[in-house]
PDB file of C-alpha atoms and ligand atoms in Angstrom:
ATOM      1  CA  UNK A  19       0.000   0.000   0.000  1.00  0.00           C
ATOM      2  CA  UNK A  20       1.670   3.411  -0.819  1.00  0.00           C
ATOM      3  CA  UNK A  21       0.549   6.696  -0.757  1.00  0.00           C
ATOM      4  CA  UNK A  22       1.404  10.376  -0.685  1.00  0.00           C
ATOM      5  CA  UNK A  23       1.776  13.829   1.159  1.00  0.00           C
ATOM      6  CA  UNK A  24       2.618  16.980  -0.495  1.00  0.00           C
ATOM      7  CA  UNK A  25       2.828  19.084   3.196  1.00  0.00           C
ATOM      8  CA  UNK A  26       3.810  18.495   6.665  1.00  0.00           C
ATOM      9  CA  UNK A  27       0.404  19.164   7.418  1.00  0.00           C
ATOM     10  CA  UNK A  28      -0.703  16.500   5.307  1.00  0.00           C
ATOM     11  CA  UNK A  29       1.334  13.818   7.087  1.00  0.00           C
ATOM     12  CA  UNK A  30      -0.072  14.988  10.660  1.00  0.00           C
ATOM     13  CA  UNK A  31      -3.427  14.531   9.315  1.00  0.00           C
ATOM     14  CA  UNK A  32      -2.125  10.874   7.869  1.00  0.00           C
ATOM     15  CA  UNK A  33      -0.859  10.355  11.241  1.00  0.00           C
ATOM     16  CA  UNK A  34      -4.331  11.899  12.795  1.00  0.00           C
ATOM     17  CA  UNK A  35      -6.794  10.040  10.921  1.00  0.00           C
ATOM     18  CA  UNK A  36      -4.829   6.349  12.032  1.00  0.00           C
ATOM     19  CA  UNK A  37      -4.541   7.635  15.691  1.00  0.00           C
ATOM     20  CA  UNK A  38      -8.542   6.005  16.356  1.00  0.00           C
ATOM     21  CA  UNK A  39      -7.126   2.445  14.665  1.00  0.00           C
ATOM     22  CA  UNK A  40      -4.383   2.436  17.811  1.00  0.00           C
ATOM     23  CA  UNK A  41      -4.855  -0.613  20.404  1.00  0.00           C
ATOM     24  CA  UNK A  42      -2.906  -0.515  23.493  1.00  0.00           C
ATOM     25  CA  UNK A  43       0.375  -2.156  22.549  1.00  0.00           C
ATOM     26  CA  UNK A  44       0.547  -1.151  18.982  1.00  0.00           C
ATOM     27  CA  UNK A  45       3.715  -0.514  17.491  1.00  0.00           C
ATOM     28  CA  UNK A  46       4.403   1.626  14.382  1.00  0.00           C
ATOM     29  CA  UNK A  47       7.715   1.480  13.176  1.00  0.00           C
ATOM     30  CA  UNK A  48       8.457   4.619  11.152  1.00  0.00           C
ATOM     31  CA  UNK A  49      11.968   4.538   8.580  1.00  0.00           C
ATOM     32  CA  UNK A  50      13.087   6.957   5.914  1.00  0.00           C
ATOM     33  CA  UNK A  51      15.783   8.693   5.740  1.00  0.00           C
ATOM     34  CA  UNK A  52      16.936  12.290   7.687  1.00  0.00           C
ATOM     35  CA  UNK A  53      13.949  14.858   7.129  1.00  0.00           C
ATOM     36  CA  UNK A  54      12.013  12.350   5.543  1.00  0.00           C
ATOM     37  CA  UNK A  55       9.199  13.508   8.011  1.00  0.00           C
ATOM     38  CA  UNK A  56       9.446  10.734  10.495  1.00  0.00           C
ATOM     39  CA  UNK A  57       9.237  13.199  13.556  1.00  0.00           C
ATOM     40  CA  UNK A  58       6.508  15.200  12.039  1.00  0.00           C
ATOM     41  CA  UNK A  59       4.214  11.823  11.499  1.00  0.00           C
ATOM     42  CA  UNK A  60       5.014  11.161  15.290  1.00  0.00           C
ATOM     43  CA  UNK A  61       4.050  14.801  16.039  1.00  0.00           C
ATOM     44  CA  UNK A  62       0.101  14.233  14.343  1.00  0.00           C
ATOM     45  CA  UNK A  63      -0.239  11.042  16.270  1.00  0.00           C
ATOM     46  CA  UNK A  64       0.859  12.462  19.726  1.00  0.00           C
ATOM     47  CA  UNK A  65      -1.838  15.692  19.061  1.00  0.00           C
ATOM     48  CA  UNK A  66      -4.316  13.092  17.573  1.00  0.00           C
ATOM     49  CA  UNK A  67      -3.823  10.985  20.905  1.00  0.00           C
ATOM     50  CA  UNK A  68      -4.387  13.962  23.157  1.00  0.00           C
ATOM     51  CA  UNK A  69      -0.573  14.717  24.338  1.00  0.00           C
ATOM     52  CA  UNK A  70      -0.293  18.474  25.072  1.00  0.00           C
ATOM     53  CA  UNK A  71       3.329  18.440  25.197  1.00  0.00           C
ATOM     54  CA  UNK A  72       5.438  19.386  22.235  1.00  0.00           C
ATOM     55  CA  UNK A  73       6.977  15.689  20.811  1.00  0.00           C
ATOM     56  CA  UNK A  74      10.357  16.524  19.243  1.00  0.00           C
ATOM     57  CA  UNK A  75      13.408  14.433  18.353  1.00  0.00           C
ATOM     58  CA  UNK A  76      14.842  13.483  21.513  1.00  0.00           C
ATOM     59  CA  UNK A  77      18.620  14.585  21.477  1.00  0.00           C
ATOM     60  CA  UNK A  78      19.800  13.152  24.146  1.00  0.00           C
ATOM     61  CA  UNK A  79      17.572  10.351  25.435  1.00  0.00           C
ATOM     62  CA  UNK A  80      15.993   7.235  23.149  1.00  0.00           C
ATOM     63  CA  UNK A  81      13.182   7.305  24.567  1.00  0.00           C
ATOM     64  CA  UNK A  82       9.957   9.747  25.232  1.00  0.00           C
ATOM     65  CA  UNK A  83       6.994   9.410  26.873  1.00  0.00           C
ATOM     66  CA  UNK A  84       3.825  11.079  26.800  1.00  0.00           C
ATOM     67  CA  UNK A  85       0.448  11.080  28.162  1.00  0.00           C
ATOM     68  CA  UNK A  86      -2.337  10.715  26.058  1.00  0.00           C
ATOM     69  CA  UNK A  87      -6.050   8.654  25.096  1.00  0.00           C
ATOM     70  CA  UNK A  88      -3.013   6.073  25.117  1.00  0.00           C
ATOM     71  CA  UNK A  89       0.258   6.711  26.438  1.00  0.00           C
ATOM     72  CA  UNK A  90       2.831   6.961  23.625  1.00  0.00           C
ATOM     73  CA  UNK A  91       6.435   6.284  23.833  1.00  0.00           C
ATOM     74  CA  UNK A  92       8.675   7.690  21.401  1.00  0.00           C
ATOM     75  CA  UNK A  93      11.996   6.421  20.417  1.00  0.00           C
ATOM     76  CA  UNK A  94      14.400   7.402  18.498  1.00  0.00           C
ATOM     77  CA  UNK A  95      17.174   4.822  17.504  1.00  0.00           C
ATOM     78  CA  UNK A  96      19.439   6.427  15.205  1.00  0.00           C
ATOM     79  CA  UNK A  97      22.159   7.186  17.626  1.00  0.00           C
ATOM     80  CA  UNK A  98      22.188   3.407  19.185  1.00  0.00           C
ATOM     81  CA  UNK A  99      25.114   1.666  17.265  1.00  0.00           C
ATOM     82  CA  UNK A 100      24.416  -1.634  17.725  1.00  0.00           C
ATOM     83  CA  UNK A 101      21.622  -4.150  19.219  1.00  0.00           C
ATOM     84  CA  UNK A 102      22.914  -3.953  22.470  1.00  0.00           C
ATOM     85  CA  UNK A 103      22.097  -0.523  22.923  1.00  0.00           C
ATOM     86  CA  UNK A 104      18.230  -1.431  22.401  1.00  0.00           C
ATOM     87  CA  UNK A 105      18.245  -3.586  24.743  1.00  0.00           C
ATOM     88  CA  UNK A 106      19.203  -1.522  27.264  1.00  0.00           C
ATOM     89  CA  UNK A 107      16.217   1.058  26.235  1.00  0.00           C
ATOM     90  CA  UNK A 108      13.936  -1.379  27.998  1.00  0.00           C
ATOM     91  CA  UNK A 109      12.351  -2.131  25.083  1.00  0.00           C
ATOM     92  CA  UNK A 110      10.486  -5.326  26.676  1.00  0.00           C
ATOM     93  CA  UNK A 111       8.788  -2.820  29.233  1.00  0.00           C
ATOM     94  CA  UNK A 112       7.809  -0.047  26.696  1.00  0.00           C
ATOM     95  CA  UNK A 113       6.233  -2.906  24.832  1.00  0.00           C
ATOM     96  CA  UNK A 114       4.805  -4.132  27.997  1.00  0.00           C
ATOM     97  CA  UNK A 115       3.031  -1.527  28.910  1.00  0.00           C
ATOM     98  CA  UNK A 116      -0.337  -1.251  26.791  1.00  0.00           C
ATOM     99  CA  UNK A 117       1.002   2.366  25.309  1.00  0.00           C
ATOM    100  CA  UNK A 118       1.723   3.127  21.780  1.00  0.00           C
ATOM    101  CA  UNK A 119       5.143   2.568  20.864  1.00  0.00           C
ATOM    102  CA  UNK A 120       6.880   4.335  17.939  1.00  0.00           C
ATOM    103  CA  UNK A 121       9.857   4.076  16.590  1.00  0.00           C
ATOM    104  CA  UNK A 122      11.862   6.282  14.546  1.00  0.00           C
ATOM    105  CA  UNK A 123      14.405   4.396  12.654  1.00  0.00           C
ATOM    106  CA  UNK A 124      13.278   1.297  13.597  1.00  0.00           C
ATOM    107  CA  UNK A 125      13.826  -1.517  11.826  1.00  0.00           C
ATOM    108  CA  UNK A 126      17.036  -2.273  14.074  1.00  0.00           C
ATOM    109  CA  UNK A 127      14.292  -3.358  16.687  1.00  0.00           C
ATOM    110  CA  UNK A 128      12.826  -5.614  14.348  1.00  0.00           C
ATOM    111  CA  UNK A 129      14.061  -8.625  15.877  1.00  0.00           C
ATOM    112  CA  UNK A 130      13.268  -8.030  18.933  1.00  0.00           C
ATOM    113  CA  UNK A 131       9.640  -7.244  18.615  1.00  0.00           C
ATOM    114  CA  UNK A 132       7.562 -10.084  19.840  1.00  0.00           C
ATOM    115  CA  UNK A 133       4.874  -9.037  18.042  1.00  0.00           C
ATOM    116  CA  UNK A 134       2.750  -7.150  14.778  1.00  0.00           C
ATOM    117  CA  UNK A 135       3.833  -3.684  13.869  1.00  0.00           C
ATOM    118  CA  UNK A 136       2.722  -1.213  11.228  1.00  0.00           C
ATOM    119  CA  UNK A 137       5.836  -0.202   9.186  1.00  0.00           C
ATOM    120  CA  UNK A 138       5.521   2.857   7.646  1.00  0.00           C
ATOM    121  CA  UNK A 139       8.561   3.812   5.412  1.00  0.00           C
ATOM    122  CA  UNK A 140       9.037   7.502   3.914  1.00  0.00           C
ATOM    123  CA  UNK A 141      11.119   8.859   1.275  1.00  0.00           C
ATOM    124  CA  UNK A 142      11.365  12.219  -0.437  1.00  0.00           C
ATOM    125  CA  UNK A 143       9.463  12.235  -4.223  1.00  0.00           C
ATOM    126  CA  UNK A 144      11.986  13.385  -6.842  1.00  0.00           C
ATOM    127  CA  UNK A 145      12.666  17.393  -6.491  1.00  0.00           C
ATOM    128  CA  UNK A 146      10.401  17.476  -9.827  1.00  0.00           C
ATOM    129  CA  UNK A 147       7.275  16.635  -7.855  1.00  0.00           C
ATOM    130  CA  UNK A 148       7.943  18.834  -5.243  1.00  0.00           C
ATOM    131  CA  UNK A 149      10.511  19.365  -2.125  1.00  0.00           C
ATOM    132  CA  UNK A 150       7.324  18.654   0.049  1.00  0.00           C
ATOM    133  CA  UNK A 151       6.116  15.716  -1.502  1.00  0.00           C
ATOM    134  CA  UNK A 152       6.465  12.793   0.628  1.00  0.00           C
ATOM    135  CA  UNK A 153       5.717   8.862  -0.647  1.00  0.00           C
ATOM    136  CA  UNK A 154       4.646   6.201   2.288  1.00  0.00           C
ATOM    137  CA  UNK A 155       5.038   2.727   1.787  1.00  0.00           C
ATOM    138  CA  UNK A 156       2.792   1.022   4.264  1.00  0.00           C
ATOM    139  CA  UNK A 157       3.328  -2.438   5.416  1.00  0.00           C
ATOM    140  CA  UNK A 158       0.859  -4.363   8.025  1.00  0.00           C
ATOM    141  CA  UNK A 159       2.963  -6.889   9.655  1.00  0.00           C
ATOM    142  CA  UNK A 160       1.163  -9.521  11.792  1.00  0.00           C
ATOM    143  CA  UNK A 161      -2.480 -10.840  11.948  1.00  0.00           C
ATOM    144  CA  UNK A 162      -3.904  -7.800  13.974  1.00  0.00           C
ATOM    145  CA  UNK A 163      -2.357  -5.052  11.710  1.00  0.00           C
ATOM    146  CA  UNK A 164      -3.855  -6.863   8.723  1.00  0.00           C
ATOM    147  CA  UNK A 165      -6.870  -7.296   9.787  1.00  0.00           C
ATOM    148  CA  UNK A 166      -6.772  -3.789   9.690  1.00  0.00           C
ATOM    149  CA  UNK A 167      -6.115  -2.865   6.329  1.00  0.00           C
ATOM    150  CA  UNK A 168      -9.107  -1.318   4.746  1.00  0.00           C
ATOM    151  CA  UNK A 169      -9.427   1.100   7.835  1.00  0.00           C
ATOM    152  CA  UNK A 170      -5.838   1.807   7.335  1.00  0.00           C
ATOM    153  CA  UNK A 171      -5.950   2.528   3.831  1.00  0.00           C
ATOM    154  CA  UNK A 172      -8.808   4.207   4.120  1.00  0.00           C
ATOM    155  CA  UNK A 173      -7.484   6.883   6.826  1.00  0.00           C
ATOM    156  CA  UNK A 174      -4.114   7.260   5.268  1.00  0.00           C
ATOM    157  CA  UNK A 175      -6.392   8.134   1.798  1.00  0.00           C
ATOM    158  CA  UNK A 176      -8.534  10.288   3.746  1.00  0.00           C
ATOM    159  CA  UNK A 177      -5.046  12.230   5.310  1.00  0.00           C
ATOM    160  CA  UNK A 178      -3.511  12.764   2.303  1.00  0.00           C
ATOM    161  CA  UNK A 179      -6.144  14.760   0.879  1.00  0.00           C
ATOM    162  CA  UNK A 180      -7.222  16.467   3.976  1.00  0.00           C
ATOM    163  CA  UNK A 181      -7.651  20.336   3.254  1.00  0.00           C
ATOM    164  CA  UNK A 182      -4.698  22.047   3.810  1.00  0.00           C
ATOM    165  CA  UNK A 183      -4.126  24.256   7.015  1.00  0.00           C
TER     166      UNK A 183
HETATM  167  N1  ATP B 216       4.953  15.958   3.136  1.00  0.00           N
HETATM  168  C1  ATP B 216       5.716  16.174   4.215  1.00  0.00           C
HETATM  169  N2  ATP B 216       5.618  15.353   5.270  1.00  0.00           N
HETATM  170  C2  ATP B 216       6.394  15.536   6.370  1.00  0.00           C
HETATM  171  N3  ATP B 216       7.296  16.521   6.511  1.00  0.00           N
HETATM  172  C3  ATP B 216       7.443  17.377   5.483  1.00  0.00           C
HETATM  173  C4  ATP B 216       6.654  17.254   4.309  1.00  0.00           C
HETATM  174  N4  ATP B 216       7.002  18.258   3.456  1.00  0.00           N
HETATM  175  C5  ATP B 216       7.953  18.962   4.066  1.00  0.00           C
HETATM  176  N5  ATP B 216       8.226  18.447   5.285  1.00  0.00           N
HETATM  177  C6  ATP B 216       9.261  18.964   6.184  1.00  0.00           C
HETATM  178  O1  ATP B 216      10.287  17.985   6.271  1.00  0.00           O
HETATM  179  C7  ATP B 216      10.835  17.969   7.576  1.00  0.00           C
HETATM  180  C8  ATP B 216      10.646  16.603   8.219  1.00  0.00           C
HETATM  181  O2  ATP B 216      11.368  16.622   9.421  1.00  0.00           O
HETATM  182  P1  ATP B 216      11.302  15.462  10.506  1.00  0.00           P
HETATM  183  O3  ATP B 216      12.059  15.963  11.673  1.00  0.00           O
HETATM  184  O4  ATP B 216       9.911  15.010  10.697  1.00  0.00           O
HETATM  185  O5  ATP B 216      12.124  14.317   9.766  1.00  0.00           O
HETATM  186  P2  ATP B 216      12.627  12.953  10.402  1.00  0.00           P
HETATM  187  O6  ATP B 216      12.301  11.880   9.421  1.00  0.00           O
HETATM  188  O7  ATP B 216      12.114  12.807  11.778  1.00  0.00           O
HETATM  189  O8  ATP B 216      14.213  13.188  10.400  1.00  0.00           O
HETATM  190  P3  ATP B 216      15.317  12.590  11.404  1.00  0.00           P
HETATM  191  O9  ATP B 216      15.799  11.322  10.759  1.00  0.00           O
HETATM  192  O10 ATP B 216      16.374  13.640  11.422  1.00  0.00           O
HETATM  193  O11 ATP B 216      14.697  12.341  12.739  1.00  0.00           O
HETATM  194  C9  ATP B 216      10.119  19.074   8.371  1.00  0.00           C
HETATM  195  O12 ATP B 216      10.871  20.243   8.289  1.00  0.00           O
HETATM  196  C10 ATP B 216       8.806  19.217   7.605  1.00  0.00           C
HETATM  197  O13 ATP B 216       8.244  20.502   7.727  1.00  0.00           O
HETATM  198 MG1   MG B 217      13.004  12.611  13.642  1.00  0.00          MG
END
């Protein structure tokens, strides 16, 4: 499934509209490279979910968290340099915990997730298209992500044409 933003604003309202398909214990697993808007998508679910605080990249620790309709933890793995470093985030705990878990370059965690995960994996469009435009390849891994799909496709859709604001 693939789809596209052309704004920031856009991609919050991606991220928005799938906030109401969250479960506790969901993980979204976002990749792409620097800029590519992973923060931002983070951002729209955190407002979507209710979190009043500003979610930004976290510098110097992995992990956020944030109180919300769910709680959300926020990690950022980029820094980590190998494995080991994940598994001292905890990681079994944030999953434990019924929150939301996201993951900004996270397909290093991939192994040790003991469980489904929307991947959602962001690139830039060619400069042609525009410097804002934004493609999303989705990916439903596991039984309860796929079971999903329509609803997913059908928010991400619905995001990606919201009006602009
Ligand atoms: N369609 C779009 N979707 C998301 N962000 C966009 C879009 N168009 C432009 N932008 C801009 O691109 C930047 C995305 O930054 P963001 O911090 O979210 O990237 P990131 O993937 O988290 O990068 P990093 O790997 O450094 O954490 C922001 O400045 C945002 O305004
Ligand atoms: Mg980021």
């Amino acid at each position: 499934m693939q789809f596209r933003t052309t704004s920031a604003a856009r991609t919050r309202a991606v991220a928005a509209a799938l906030e109401p398909l969250l479960e506790p214990g969901d993980v979204v697993l976002l990749s792409g490279d620097l800029g590519a808007g992973k923060t931002v998508f983070t951002q729209g679910l955190a407002a979507a979910l209710g979190v009043v605080e500003q979610v930004t990249s976290p510098t110097f620790t992995l992990a956020q968290s944030f109180e919300g309709r769910l709680r959300l933890h926020h990690l950022d793995v980029y820094r980590l340099e190998n494995l080991g470093e994940v598994l001292d985030l905890d990681l079994p705990e944030l999953l434990d915990d019924d929150a939301v878990v996201c993951v900004e370059w996270g397909e290093v965690v991939i192994p040790e997730l003991p469980r489904d995960f929307l991947h959602l994996r962001i690139r830039l469009a060619d400069p042609d298209e525009g410097v804002d435009v934004r493609i999303f390849d989705i990916e439903l891994v596991g039984q309860s992500w796929r079971s999903r799909a329509l609803a997913v496709e059908t928010a991400c859709i619905s995001g990606a044409e919201a009006a602009p604001c």
